[in-house]
């Protein structure tokens, strides 16, 4: 069975600074995908970034980047130059390759202070 | 292009009542899913479907039934609602061979 763990229920960051959200997962699969989703108060689930396990290069999307450590089964999200609009719940998710069933972590609430 | 549409957005039920949540997608996705979101527990898969006429159980299927009579629609039913089913329900859809979901905006259900 796959499990995803987010050990930080809540974090805070000052506007314009950098914050890193942690995620670990457990799987016996070798091919899989990892995701970070953002959920603002509107409740909409928004894809932030995706990483394919077979790719060694860490994914980057503008101010968002990941640190993917396959051997350690770790997948952290770094948000640079934090903005007030980044305040939200962030969920880490795992999906097996070629089987699109997701497993989600319990989420990290990110507060951004002006 | 509406994406994934869930109806209703909010609902209050009395214990023992029944209701159906509707999910509709216009992206020709093969796969559809129902998740529930509870505080401190993330999203958990209730049921999913890999094609028209097929359904399968997820992590937390008890107390729910689903149907996928048309490719674009996935219905979630509660036959006899219980307070433990108070939650936010999300529908999602995807292609079978490509990773990633498109989510609906959620339904907040309260059972009193």
Short mmCIF file of C-alpha atoms in Angstrom, two decimals:
data_model
loop_
_atom_site.label_atom_id
_atom_site.label_comp_id
_atom_site.label_asym_id
_atom_site.label_seq_id
_atom_site.Cartn_x
_atom_site.Cartn_y
_atom_site.Cartn_z
CA UNK A 1 0.00 0.00 0.00
CA UNK A 2 1.08 3.54 -0.68
CA UNK A 3 1.20 6.14 2.08
CA UNK A 4 1.98 9.84 1.94
CA UNK A 5 3.03 11.76 5.03
CA UNK A 6 3.12 15.50 5.55
CA UNK A 7 4.54 16.08 9.00
CA UNK A 8 3.96 19.84 9.15
CA UNK A 9 0.27 20.60 9.81
CA UNK A 10 0.89 24.36 9.61
CA UNK A 11 3.70 26.70 8.60
CA UNK A 12 4.22 30.44 8.34
CA UNK A 13 6.45 32.50 6.10
CA UNK A 14 7.12 36.21 5.70
CA UNK A 15 6.13 37.72 2.38
CA UNK A 16 9.03 37.65 -0.14
CA UNK A 17 10.89 34.94 1.79
CA UNK A 18 11.35 31.26 0.99
CA UNK A 19 9.60 28.32 2.61
CA UNK A 20 9.92 24.55 2.18
CA UNK A 21 7.09 22.09 2.75
CA UNK A 22 7.98 18.48 3.47
CA UNK A 23 6.50 15.27 2.14
CA UNK A 24 7.59 11.67 2.47
CA UNK A 25 5.99 8.64 0.91
CA UNK A 26 6.21 4.90 1.07
CA UNK A 27 5.92 2.64 -1.94
CA UNK A 28 7.43 -0.47 -3.45
CA UNK A 29 6.83 0.84 -6.98
CA UNK A 30 9.74 2.06 -9.09
CA UNK A 31 7.72 4.12 -11.55
CA UNK A 32 5.30 6.69 -10.23
CA UNK A 33 4.35 10.35 -10.16
CA UNK A 34 4.37 12.86 -7.34
CA UNK A 35 2.33 16.03 -7.17
CA UNK A 36 1.80 19.12 -5.08
CA UNK A 37 -1.70 20.57 -5.06
CA UNK A 38 -2.75 23.92 -3.63
CA UNK A 39 -6.18 24.42 -2.06
CA UNK A 40 -7.03 28.07 -1.32
CA UNK A 41 -10.08 29.03 0.75
CA UNK A 42 -12.17 28.77 -2.42
CA UNK A 43 -11.73 24.99 -2.00
CA UNK A 44 -10.59 24.48 -5.60
CA UNK A 45 -7.74 21.98 -5.99
CA UNK A 46 -5.01 23.52 -8.15
CA UNK A 47 -2.03 21.59 -9.50
CA UNK A 48 1.20 23.32 -8.50
CA UNK A 49 3.86 20.97 -9.78
CA UNK A 50 4.41 17.38 -10.93
CA UNK A 51 7.44 15.10 -10.82
CA UNK A 52 7.98 11.85 -12.70
CA UNK A 53 9.97 9.39 -10.63
CA UNK A 54 12.12 8.29 -13.58
CA UNK A 55 13.38 11.86 -14.05
CA UNK A 56 16.38 12.76 -11.94
CA UNK A 57 16.01 16.46 -12.62
CA UNK A 58 13.85 18.30 -10.11
CA UNK A 59 10.71 19.91 -11.51
CA UNK A 60 10.38 23.70 -11.47
CA UNK A 61 7.43 25.97 -12.17
CA UNK A 62 8.27 29.65 -11.80
CA UNK A 63 8.64 30.29 -8.03
CA UNK A 64 7.86 26.67 -7.16
CA UNK A 65 10.44 23.92 -7.21
CA UNK A 66 10.80 20.48 -5.70
CA UNK A 67 13.61 18.53 -4.09
CA UNK A 68 12.97 14.94 -5.11
CA UNK A 69 15.07 12.35 -3.29
CA UNK A 70 13.97 8.98 -4.66
CA UNK A 71 16.12 6.82 -2.42
CA UNK A 72 14.94 8.66 0.67
CA UNK A 73 11.34 8.77 -0.66
CA UNK A 74 11.18 12.46 -0.01
CA UNK A 75 9.46 15.14 -2.10
CA UNK A 76 9.62 18.65 -0.67
CA UNK A 77 8.19 21.82 -2.19
CA UNK A 78 10.11 25.09 -2.10
CA UNK A 79 8.24 28.34 -2.62
CA UNK A 80 10.52 31.29 -3.35
CA UNK A 81 9.58 34.97 -3.02
CA UNK A 82 6.38 34.03 -1.15
CA UNK A 83 3.31 36.05 -1.98
CA UNK A 84 0.10 36.63 -0.05
CA UNK A 85 -1.74 34.61 -2.69
CA UNK A 86 0.34 31.56 -1.80
CA UNK A 87 -1.54 31.22 1.49
CA UNK A 88 -3.46 27.94 1.22
CA UNK A 89 -3.51 24.27 2.14
CA UNK A 90 -0.90 22.30 0.24
CA UNK A 91 -1.32 18.60 -0.43
CA UNK A 92 1.33 16.18 -1.54
CA UNK A 93 0.04 13.28 -3.67
CA UNK A 94 1.38 10.03 -5.12
CA UNK A 95 0.13 8.09 -8.14
CA UNK A 96 1.45 4.82 -9.50
CA UNK A 97 2.66 4.87 -13.07
CA UNK A 98 -0.08 4.02 -15.55
CA UNK A 99 -2.66 3.79 -12.78
CA UNK A 100 -4.23 7.10 -12.05
CA UNK A 101 -5.36 6.51 -8.46
CA UNK A 102 -4.00 9.17 -6.13
CA UNK A 103 -2.93 8.93 -2.51
CA UNK A 104 -2.89 12.22 -0.66
CA UNK A 105 -1.09 13.46 2.40
CA UNK A 106 -2.98 15.17 5.21
CA UNK A 107 -1.97 18.65 4.06
CA UNK A 108 0.07 21.60 5.29
CA UNK A 109 -1.59 24.94 5.92
CA UNK A 110 0.69 27.75 4.76
CA UNK A 111 0.25 31.22 6.21
CA UNK A 112 1.95 34.18 4.53
CA UNK A 113 2.60 37.23 6.72
CA UNK A 114 2.76 40.70 5.16
CA UNK B 1 -15.14 24.47 -21.54
CA UNK B 2 -16.60 23.78 -18.08
CA UNK B 3 -14.17 21.02 -17.01
CA UNK B 4 -15.61 19.14 -14.04
CA UNK B 5 -18.91 20.35 -12.60
CA UNK B 6 -20.32 19.17 -9.29
CA UNK B 7 -23.88 19.71 -8.15
CA UNK B 8 -24.98 20.72 -5.60
CA UNK B 9 -22.26 22.87 -4.00
CA UNK B 10 -23.81 22.74 -0.53
CA UNK B 11 -26.35 20.47 1.09
CA UNK B 12 -27.70 19.77 4.56
CA UNK B 13 -29.28 16.38 5.18
CA UNK B 14 -31.02 14.84 8.14
CA UNK B 15 -29.78 11.49 9.41
CA UNK B 16 -31.35 8.71 7.41
CA UNK B 17 -32.15 10.79 4.32
CA UNK B 18 -30.80 9.88 0.93
CA UNK B 19 -29.26 12.01 -1.78
CA UNK B 20 -27.23 11.86 -4.97
CA UNK B 21 -24.26 14.01 -5.88
CA UNK B 22 -23.72 14.56 -9.58
CA UNK B 23 -20.38 14.96 -11.30
CA UNK B 24 -20.20 15.90 -14.97
CA UNK B 25 -17.11 16.33 -17.15
CA UNK B 26 -16.83 17.53 -20.71
CA UNK B 27 -13.22 16.53 -21.45
CA UNK B 28 -13.92 13.00 -22.67
CA UNK B 29 -11.95 11.59 -19.73
CA UNK B 30 -12.12 7.83 -19.27
CA UNK B 31 -11.52 7.82 -15.51
CA UNK B 32 -13.62 9.48 -12.83
CA UNK B 33 -13.27 9.51 -9.05
CA UNK B 34 -15.05 10.51 -5.86
CA UNK B 35 -13.02 11.64 -2.86
CA UNK B 36 -13.97 12.91 0.55
CA UNK B 37 -11.93 15.49 2.41
CA UNK B 38 -11.94 15.62 6.19
CA UNK B 39 -9.85 17.89 8.45
CA UNK B 40 -6.40 16.46 9.14
CA UNK B 41 -6.91 13.51 6.79
CA UNK B 42 -6.40 14.85 3.31
CA UNK B 43 -8.47 13.37 0.49
CA UNK B 44 -9.53 9.75 0.59
CA UNK B 45 -10.84 7.80 -2.37
CA UNK B 46 -14.42 6.57 -2.04
CA UNK B 47 -15.10 4.98 -5.45
CA UNK B 48 -13.75 5.33 -8.93
CA UNK B 49 -14.58 4.34 -12.49
CA UNK B 50 -12.26 3.47 -15.35
CA UNK B 51 -14.96 3.66 -18.00
CA UNK B 52 -18.65 3.82 -18.76
CA UNK B 53 -20.54 1.09 -16.95
CA UNK B 54 -17.67 0.23 -14.58
CA UNK B 55 -17.09 1.15 -10.94
CA UNK B 56 -14.65 0.07 -8.25
CA UNK B 57 -14.18 0.60 -4.52
CA UNK B 58 -11.58 2.93 -3.10
CA UNK B 59 -10.30 3.32 0.46
CA UNK B 60 -13.57 4.33 2.16
CA UNK B 61 -16.53 2.94 0.17
CA UNK B 62 -18.89 1.97 3.00
CA UNK B 63 -22.19 3.83 3.01
CA UNK B 64 -21.83 5.03 -0.59
CA UNK B 65 -22.88 3.76 -3.98
CA UNK B 66 -21.91 5.01 -7.42
CA UNK B 67 -23.02 4.68 -11.00
CA UNK B 68 -21.48 5.58 -14.35
CA UNK B 69 -24.20 5.06 -16.93
CA UNK B 70 -22.74 7.69 -19.26
CA UNK B 71 -19.07 8.43 -19.84
CA UNK B 72 -19.44 12.08 -18.86
CA UNK B 73 -21.35 11.53 -15.60
CA UNK B 74 -20.40 9.90 -12.31
CA UNK B 75 -23.03 9.80 -9.54
CA UNK B 76 -22.37 9.32 -5.83
CA UNK B 77 -25.29 8.16 -3.73
CA UNK B 78 -25.88 8.11 -0.01
CA UNK B 79 -28.76 5.76 0.77
CA UNK B 80 -29.09 6.54 4.48
CA UNK B 81 -26.97 9.52 5.50
CA UNK B 82 -25.07 9.45 8.79
CA UNK B 83 -23.33 12.29 10.66
CA UNK B 84 -20.00 10.57 9.92
CA UNK B 85 -20.59 11.38 6.26
CA UNK B 86 -20.37 15.09 6.94
CA UNK B 87 -17.50 16.10 4.70
CA UNK B 88 -16.43 17.93 1.57
CA UNK B 89 -16.79 15.72 -1.48
CA UNK B 90 -14.62 16.14 -4.55
CA UNK B 91 -15.09 14.65 -7.96
CA UNK B 92 -12.15 14.37 -10.34
CA UNK B 93 -11.55 13.03 -13.81
CA UNK B 94 -8.54 12.05 -15.87
CA UNK B 95 -7.33 10.31 -18.97
CA UNK B 96 -6.40 6.72 -18.27
CA UNK B 97 -2.89 6.93 -19.64
CA UNK B 98 -1.84 10.40 -18.51
CA UNK B 99 -1.10 11.42 -14.94
CA UNK B 100 -3.01 14.18 -13.25
CA UNK B 101 -6.53 15.04 -12.33
CA UNK B 102 -9.01 17.77 -13.11
CA UNK B 103 -10.99 18.46 -9.96
CA UNK B 104 -14.46 19.80 -9.45
CA UNK B 105 -15.01 22.59 -6.96
CA UNK B 106 -16.39 20.33 -4.25
CA UNK B 107 -19.66 19.77 -2.41
CA UNK B 108 -19.94 20.57 1.28
CA UNK B 109 -22.35 18.07 2.84
CA UNK B 110 -23.56 18.35 6.41
CA UNK B 111 -25.58 15.54 8.00
CA UNK B 112 -27.43 16.56 11.16
#
